[in-house]
Short mmCIF file of C-alpha atoms and ligand atoms in Angstrom, two decimals:
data_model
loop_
_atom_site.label_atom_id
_atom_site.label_comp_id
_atom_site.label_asym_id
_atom_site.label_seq_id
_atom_site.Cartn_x
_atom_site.Cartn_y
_atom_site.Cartn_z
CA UNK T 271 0.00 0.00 0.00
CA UNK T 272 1.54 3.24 -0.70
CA UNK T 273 1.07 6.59 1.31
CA UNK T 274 0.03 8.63 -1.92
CA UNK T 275 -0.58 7.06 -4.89
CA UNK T 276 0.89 9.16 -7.81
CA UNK T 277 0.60 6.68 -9.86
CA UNK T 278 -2.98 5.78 -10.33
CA UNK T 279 -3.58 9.48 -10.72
CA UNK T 280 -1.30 9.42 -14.02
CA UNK T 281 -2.46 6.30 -15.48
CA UNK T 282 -6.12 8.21 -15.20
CA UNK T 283 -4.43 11.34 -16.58
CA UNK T 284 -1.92 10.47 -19.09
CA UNK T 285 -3.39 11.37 -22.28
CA UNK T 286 -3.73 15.07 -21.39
CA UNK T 287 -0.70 14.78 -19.09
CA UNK T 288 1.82 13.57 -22.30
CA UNK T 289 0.21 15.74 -24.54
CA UNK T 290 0.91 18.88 -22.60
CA UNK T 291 4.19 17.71 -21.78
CA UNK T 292 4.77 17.34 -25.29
CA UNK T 293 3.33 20.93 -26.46
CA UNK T 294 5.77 22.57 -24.14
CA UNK T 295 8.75 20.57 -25.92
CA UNK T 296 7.01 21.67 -29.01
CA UNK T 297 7.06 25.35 -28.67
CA UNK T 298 10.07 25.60 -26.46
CA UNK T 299 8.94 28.26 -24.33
CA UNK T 300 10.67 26.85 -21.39
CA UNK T 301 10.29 29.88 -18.96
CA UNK T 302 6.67 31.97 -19.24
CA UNK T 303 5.35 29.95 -21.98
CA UNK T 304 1.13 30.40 -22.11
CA UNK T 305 0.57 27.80 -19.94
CA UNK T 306 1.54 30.13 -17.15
CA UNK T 307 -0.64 32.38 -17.95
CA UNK T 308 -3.07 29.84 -18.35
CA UNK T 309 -2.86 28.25 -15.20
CA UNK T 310 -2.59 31.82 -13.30
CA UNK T 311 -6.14 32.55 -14.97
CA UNK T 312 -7.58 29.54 -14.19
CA UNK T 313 -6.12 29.59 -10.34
CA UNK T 314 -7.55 33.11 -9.76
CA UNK T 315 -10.69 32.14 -11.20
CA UNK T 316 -10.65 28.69 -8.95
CA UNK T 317 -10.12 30.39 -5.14
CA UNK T 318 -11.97 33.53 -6.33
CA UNK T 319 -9.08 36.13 -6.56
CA UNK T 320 -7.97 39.02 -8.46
CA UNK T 321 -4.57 38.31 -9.32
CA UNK T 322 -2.64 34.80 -9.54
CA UNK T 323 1.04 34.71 -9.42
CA UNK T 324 2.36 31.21 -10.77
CA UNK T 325 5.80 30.41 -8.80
CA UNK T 326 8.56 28.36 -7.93
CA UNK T 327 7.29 26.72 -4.75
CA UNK T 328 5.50 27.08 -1.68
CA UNK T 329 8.03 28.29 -0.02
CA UNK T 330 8.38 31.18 -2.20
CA UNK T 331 5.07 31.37 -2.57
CA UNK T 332 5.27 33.11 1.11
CA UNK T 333 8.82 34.29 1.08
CA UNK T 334 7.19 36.67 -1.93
CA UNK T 335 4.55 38.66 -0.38
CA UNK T 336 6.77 39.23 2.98
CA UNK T 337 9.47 40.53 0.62
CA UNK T 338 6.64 42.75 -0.98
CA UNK T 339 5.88 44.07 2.06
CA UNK T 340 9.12 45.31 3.14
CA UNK T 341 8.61 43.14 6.30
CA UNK T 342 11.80 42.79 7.73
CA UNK T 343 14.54 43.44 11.02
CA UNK T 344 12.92 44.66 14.19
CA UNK T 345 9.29 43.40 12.92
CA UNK T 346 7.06 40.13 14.50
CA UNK T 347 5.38 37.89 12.35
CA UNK T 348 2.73 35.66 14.31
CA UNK T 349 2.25 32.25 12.92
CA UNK T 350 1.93 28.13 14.58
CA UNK T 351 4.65 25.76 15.74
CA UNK T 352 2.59 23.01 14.26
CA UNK T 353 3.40 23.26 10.39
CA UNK T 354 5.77 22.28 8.02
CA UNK T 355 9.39 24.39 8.55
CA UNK T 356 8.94 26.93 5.34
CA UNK T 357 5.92 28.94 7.10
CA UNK T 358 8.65 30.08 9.44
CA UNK T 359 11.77 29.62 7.38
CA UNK T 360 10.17 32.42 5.25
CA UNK T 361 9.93 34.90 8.11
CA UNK T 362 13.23 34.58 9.96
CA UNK T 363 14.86 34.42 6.06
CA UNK T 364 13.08 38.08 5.62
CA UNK T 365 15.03 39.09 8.88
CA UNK T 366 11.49 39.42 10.88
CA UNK T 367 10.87 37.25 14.44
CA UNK T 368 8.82 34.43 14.16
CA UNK T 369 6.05 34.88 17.34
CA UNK T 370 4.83 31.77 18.01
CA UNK T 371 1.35 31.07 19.14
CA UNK T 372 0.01 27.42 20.74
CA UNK T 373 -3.03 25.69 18.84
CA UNK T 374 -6.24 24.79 19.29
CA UNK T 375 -6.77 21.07 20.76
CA UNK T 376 -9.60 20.09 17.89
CA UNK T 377 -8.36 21.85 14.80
CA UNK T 378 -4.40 22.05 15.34
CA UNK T 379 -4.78 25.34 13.85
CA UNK T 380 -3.30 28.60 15.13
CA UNK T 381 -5.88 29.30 18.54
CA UNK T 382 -6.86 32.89 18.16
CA UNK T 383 -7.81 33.90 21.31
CA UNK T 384 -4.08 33.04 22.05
CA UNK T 385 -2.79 35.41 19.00
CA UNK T 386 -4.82 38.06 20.41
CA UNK T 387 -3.20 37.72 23.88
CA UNK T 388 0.28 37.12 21.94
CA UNK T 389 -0.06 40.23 20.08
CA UNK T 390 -1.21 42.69 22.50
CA UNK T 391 1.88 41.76 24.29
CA UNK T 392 4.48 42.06 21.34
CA UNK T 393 2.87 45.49 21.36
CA UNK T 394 3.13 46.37 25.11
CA UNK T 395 6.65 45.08 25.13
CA UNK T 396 7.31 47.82 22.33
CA UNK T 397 10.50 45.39 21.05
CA UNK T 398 9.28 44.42 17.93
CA UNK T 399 7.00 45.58 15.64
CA UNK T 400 3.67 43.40 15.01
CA UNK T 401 3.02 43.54 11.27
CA UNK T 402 1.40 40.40 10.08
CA UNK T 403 0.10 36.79 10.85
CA UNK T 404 0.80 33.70 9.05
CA UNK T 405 -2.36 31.29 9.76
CA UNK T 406 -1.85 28.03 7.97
CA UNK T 407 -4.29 25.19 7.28
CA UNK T 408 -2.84 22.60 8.57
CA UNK T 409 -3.92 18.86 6.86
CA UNK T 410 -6.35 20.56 4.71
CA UNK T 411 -8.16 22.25 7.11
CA UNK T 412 -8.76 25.94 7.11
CA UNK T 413 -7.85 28.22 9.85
CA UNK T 414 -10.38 30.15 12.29
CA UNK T 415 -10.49 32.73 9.77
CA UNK T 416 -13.92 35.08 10.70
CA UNK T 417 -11.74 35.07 13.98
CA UNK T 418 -8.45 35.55 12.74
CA UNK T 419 -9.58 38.62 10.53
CA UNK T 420 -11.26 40.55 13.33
CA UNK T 421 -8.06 40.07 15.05
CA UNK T 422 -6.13 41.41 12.13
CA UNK T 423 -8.47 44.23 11.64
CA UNK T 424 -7.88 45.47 14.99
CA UNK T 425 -4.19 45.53 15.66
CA UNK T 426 -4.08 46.54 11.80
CA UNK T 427 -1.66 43.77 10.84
CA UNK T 428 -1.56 41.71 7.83
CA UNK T 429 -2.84 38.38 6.70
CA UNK T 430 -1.09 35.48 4.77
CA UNK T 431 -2.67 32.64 4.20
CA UNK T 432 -0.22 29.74 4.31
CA UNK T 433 -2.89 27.21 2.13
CA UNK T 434 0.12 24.85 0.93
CA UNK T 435 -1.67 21.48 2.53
CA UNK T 436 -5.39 23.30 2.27
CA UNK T 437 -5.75 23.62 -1.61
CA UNK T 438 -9.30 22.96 -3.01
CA UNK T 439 -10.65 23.10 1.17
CA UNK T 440 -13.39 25.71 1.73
CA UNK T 441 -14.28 27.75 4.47
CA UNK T 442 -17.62 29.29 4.82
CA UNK T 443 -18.15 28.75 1.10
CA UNK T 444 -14.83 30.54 -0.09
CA UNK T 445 -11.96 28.59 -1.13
CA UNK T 446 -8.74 28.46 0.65
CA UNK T 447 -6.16 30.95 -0.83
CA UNK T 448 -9.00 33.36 -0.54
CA UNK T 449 -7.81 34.71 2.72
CA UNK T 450 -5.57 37.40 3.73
CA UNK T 451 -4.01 40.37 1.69
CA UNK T 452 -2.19 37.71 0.26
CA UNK T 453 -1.84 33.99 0.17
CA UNK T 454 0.29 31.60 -0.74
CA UNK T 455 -0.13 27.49 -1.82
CA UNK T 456 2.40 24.71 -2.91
CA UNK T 457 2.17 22.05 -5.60
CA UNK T 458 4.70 19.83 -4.60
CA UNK T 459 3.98 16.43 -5.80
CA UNK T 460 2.37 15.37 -2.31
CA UNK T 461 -0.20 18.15 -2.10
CA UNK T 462 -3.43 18.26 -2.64
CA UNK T 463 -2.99 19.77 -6.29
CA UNK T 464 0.62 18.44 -6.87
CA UNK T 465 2.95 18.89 -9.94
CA UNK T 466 5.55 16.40 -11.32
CA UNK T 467 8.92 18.54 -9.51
CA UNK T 468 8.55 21.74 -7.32
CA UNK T 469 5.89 24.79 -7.97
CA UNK T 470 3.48 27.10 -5.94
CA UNK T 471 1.38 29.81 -6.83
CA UNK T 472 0.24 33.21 -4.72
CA UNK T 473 -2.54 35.60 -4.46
CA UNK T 474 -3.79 38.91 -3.66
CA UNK T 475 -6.47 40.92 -5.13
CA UNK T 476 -4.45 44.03 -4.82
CA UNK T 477 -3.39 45.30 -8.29
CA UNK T 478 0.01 47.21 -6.70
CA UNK T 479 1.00 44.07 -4.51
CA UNK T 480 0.49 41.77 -7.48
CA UNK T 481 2.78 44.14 -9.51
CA UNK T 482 5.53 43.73 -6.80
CA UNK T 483 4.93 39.86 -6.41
CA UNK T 484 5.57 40.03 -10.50
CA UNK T 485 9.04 41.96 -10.12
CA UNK T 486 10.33 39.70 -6.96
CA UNK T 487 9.56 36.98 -9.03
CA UNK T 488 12.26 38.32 -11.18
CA UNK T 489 15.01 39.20 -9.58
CA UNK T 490 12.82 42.58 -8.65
CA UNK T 491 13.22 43.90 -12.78
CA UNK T 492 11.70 47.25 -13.19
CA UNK T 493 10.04 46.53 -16.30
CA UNK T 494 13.49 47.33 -18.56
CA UNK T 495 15.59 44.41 -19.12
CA UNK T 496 18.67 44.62 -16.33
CA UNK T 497 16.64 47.57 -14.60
CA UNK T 498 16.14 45.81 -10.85
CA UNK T 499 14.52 48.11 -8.65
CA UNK T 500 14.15 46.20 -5.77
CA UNK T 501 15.83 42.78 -4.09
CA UNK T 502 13.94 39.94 -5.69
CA UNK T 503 14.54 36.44 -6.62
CA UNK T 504 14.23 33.70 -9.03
CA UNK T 505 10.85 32.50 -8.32
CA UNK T 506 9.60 31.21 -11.84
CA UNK T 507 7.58 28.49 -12.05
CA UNK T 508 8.59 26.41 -15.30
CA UNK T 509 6.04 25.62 -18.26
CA UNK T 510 6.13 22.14 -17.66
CA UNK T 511 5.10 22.14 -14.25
CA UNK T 512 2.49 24.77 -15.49
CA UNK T 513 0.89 21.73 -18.48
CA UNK T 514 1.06 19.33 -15.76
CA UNK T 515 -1.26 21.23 -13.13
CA UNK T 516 -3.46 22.29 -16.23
CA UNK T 517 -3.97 18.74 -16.68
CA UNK T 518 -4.48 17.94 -13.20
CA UNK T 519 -6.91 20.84 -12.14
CA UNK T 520 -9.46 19.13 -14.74
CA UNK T 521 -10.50 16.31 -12.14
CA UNK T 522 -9.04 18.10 -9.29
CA UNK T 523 -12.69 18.93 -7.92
CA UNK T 524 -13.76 15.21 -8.28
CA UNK T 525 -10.26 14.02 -6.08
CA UNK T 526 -11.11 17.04 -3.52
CA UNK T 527 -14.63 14.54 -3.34
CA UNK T 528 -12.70 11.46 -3.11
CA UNK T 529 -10.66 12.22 -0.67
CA UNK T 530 -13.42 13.60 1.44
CA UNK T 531 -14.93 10.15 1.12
CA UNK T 532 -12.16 8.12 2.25
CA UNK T 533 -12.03 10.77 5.16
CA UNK T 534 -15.14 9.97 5.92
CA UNK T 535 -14.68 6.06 5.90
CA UNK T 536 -11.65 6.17 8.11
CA UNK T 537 -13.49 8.43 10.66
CA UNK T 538 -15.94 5.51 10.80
CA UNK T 539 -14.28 3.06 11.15
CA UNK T 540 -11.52 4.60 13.89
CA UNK T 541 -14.20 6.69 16.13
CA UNK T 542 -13.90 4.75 18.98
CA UNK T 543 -10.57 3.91 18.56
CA UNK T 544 -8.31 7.10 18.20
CA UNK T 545 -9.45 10.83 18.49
CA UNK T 546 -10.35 11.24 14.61
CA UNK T 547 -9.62 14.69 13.15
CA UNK T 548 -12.46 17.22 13.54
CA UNK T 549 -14.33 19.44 10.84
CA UNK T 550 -16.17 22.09 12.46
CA UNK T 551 -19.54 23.31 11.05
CA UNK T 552 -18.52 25.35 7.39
CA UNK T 553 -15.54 24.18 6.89
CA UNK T 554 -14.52 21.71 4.35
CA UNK T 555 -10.88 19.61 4.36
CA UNK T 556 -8.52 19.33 1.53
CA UNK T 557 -7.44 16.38 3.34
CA UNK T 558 -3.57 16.92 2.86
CA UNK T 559 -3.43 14.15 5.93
CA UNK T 560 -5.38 12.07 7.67
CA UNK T 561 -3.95 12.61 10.75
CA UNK T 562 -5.43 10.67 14.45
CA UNK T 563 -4.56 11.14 17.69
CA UNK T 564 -3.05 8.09 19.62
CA UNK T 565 -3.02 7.76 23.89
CA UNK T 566 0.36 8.40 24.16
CA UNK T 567 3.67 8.42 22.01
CA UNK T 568 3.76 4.43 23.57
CA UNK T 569 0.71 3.85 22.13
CA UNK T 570 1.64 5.46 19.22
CA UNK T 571 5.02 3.17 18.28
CA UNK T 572 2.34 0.35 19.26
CA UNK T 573 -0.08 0.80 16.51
CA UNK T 574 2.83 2.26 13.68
CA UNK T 575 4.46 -1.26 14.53
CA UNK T 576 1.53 -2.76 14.13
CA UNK T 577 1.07 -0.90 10.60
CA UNK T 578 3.91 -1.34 9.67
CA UNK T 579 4.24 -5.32 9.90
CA UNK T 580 1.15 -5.63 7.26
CA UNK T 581 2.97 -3.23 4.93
CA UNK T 582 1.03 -0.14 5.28
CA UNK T 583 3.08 3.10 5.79
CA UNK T 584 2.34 5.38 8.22
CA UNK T 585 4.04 9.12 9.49
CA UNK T 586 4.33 11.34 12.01
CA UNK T 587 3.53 14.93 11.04
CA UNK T 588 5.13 16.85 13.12
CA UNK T 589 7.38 15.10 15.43
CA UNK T 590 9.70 17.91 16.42
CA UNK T 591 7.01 21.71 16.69
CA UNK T 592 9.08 24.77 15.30
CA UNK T 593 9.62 26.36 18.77
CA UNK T 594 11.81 23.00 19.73
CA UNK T 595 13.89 22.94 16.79
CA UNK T 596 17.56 23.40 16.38
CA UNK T 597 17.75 26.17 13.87
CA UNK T 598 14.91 27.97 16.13
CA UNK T 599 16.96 27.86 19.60
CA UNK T 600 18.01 31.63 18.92
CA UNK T 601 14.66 32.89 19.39
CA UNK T 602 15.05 30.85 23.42
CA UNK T 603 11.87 29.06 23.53
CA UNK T 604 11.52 26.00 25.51
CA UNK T 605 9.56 22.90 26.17
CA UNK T 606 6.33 23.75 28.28
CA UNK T 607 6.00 27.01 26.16
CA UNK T 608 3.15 25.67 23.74
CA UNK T 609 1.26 22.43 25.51
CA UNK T 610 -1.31 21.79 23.11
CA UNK T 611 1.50 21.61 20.37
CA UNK T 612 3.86 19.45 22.40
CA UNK T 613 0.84 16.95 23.89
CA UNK T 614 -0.21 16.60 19.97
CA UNK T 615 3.25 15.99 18.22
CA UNK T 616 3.67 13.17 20.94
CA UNK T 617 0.02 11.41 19.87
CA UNK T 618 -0.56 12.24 16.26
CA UNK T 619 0.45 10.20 13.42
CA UNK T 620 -1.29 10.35 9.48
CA UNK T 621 -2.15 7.44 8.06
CA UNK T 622 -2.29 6.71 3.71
CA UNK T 623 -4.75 9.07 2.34
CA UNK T 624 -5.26 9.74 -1.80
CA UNK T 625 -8.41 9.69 -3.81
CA UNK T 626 -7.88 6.31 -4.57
CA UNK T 627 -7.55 4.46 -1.79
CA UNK T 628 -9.62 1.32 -1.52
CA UNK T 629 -12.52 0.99 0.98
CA UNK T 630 -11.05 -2.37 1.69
CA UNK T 631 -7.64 -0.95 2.23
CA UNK T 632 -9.13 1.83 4.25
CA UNK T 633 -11.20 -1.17 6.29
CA UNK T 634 -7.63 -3.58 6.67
CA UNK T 635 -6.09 -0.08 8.33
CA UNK T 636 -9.05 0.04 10.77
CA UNK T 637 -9.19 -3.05 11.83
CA UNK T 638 -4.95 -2.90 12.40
CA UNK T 639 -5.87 0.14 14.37
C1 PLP G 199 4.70 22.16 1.81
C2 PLP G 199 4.49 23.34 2.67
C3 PLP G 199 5.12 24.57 2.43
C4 PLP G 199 6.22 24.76 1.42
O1 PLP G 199 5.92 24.35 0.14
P1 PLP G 199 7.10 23.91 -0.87
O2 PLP G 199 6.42 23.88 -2.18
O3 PLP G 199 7.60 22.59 -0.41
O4 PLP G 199 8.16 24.96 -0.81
C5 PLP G 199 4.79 25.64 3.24
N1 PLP G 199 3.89 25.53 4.22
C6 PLP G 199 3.28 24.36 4.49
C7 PLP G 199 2.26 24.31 5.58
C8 PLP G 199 3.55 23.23 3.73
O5 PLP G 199 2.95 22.07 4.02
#
């Protein structure tokens, strides 16, 4: 049993997939050929923005928009220590302070009654300047967002949406990427919407910002060849990658379905068994992960063992949270500082989860379990 399945997905695919491939080779527009374009139309269109940017990864993806807004030394950026590394890589590589904020115990998303009280402080300190937030939606789920705005609204900071695991996930009937001043999503090959190699895409629906994103992109070019006005970087996205997404948008909706059905299988099968993941009331999962609490990190080993001997793969996202890593021991956090976080990364493992997974393979993990 595999973790993802890539594979199926192509053989379904492979028609359109080749053939786009090929048109690329065809026309040898390498860099910024129209499938770019194409794919930045039909993106904007998809979570309802003004303004796609098509890029080189996730990572970027974010990186851009801080860069755009000149965030930098001396300022805090509020985000979770329950996501992958690049939400916070992006900050401290801007020269800002990562702040970060414990989650809630149902959603592992950012708990916003504890970025208010996080905030306020930053501001009453007077060390650092609060000038945005970095929500992300963690295994497909969106962030507390109605919540998360009000907050934003208040303290006047700025919102980017980190949607890298919640592509094609809705909250309140708007799609994720839809949130913030600016947002940014991945398409590495194990995302929701994944290409075949590295690629991410951001958005805004603010004509200026989008402008800026577009320079950064480049190296920060003015608009005349070798004119850079600002510090950028080289944050293209590649027409292949571009074809290959095309392709894969077309039954994108119908795997967003899928996987909400083998969600929904697991969580019946493993309700009395481990503390299933949650989906409040209006919001609806990408289902990045599948991710279930165990009793302990004991229990845990027990049932990945147990996994494990019948051949089906299993992971831990995340063992280690950001405040507890090595890189992050400047900013002199320490274990105790973020409980929910800590108690979680101890329990939670993911298990397999794809559109195609089998409601017998889905029922073998269950009974395992
Ligand atoms: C994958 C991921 C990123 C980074 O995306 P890349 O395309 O790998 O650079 C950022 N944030 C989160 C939450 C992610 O899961």
């Amino acid at each position: 049993m595999q973790f993802i399945d890539l594979k199926t997905q192509y053989a379904r695919i492979k028609d359109k997939v080749d053939s786009s491939i090929m048109q690329v080779l065809e026309h040898g527009k390498y860099v910024f050929g129209p499938e770019i374009t194409e794919l930045e139309d039909q993106l904007a269109k998809y979570t309802g923005r003004n303004y796609c940017l098509a890029c080189s990864s996730g990572t970027d993806a974010l990186l851009i928009p801080l860069m755009a807004w000149e965030i930098g030394r001396g300022d805090a950026v509020f985000t979770t220590p329950f996501t992958f590394v690049a939400t916070a890589e992006v900050i401290s590589l801007t020269g800002a302070t990562p702040v970060f904020i414990d989650i809630d115990k149902d959603t592992y998303n950012i708990d916003a009654e504890l970025l208010e009280i996080a905030i306020k402080k930053v501001i009453s300190e007077g060390k650092l300047n609060a000038k945005a937030i970095i929500p992300v939606d963690l295994f497909g789920l969106p962030a507390d967002y109605d919540a998360i705005i009000d907050i934003a609204k208040k303290y006047n900071l700025k919102i980017l949406e980190d949607g890298a695991q919640g592509f094609g996930g809705s909250y309140k009937g708007k799609k994720v990427c839809h949130f913030g001043e600016a947002a940014g999503t991945s398409f590495f090959p194990a995302k929701p919407l994944g290409a075949y190699g590295d690629g991410g895409a951001a958005f805004t629906d603010d004509e200026e910002l989008f402008e800026i994103f577009q320079s950064i992109r480049v190296h920060g070019y003015g608009g005349q060849r070798y004119d850079n006005v600002r510090l950028g970087i080289n944050g293209r996205m590649d027409s292949i990658q571009a074809a290959v997404l095309l392709a894969k948008l077309e039954i994108f909706d119908e795997e967003i379905e899928l996987r909400n059905k083998v969600a929904k299988r697991y969580s019946q099968g493993l309700k009395n068994k481990v503390v299933i993941p949650k989906v409040p009331v209006g919001y609806e999962s990408a289902w990045a992960q599948y991710s279930v609490l165990a009793e302990n990190s004991n229990h845990r080993q027990e049932i990945q063992d147990k996994l494990k001997e019948a051949n089906i793969p299993s992971a831990i996202y995340y063992p280690i949270p950001l405040h507890l890593q090595t890189a992050y021991q400047y900013l002199a956090y320490k274990k105790g500082d973020m409980p929910i976080t800590e108690n979680i990364s101890e329990r939670i493992f993911s298990l397999p989860m794809h559109p195609y997974l089998k409601d017998k393979e889905i029922d073998e993990i269950c009974d395992i379990i």
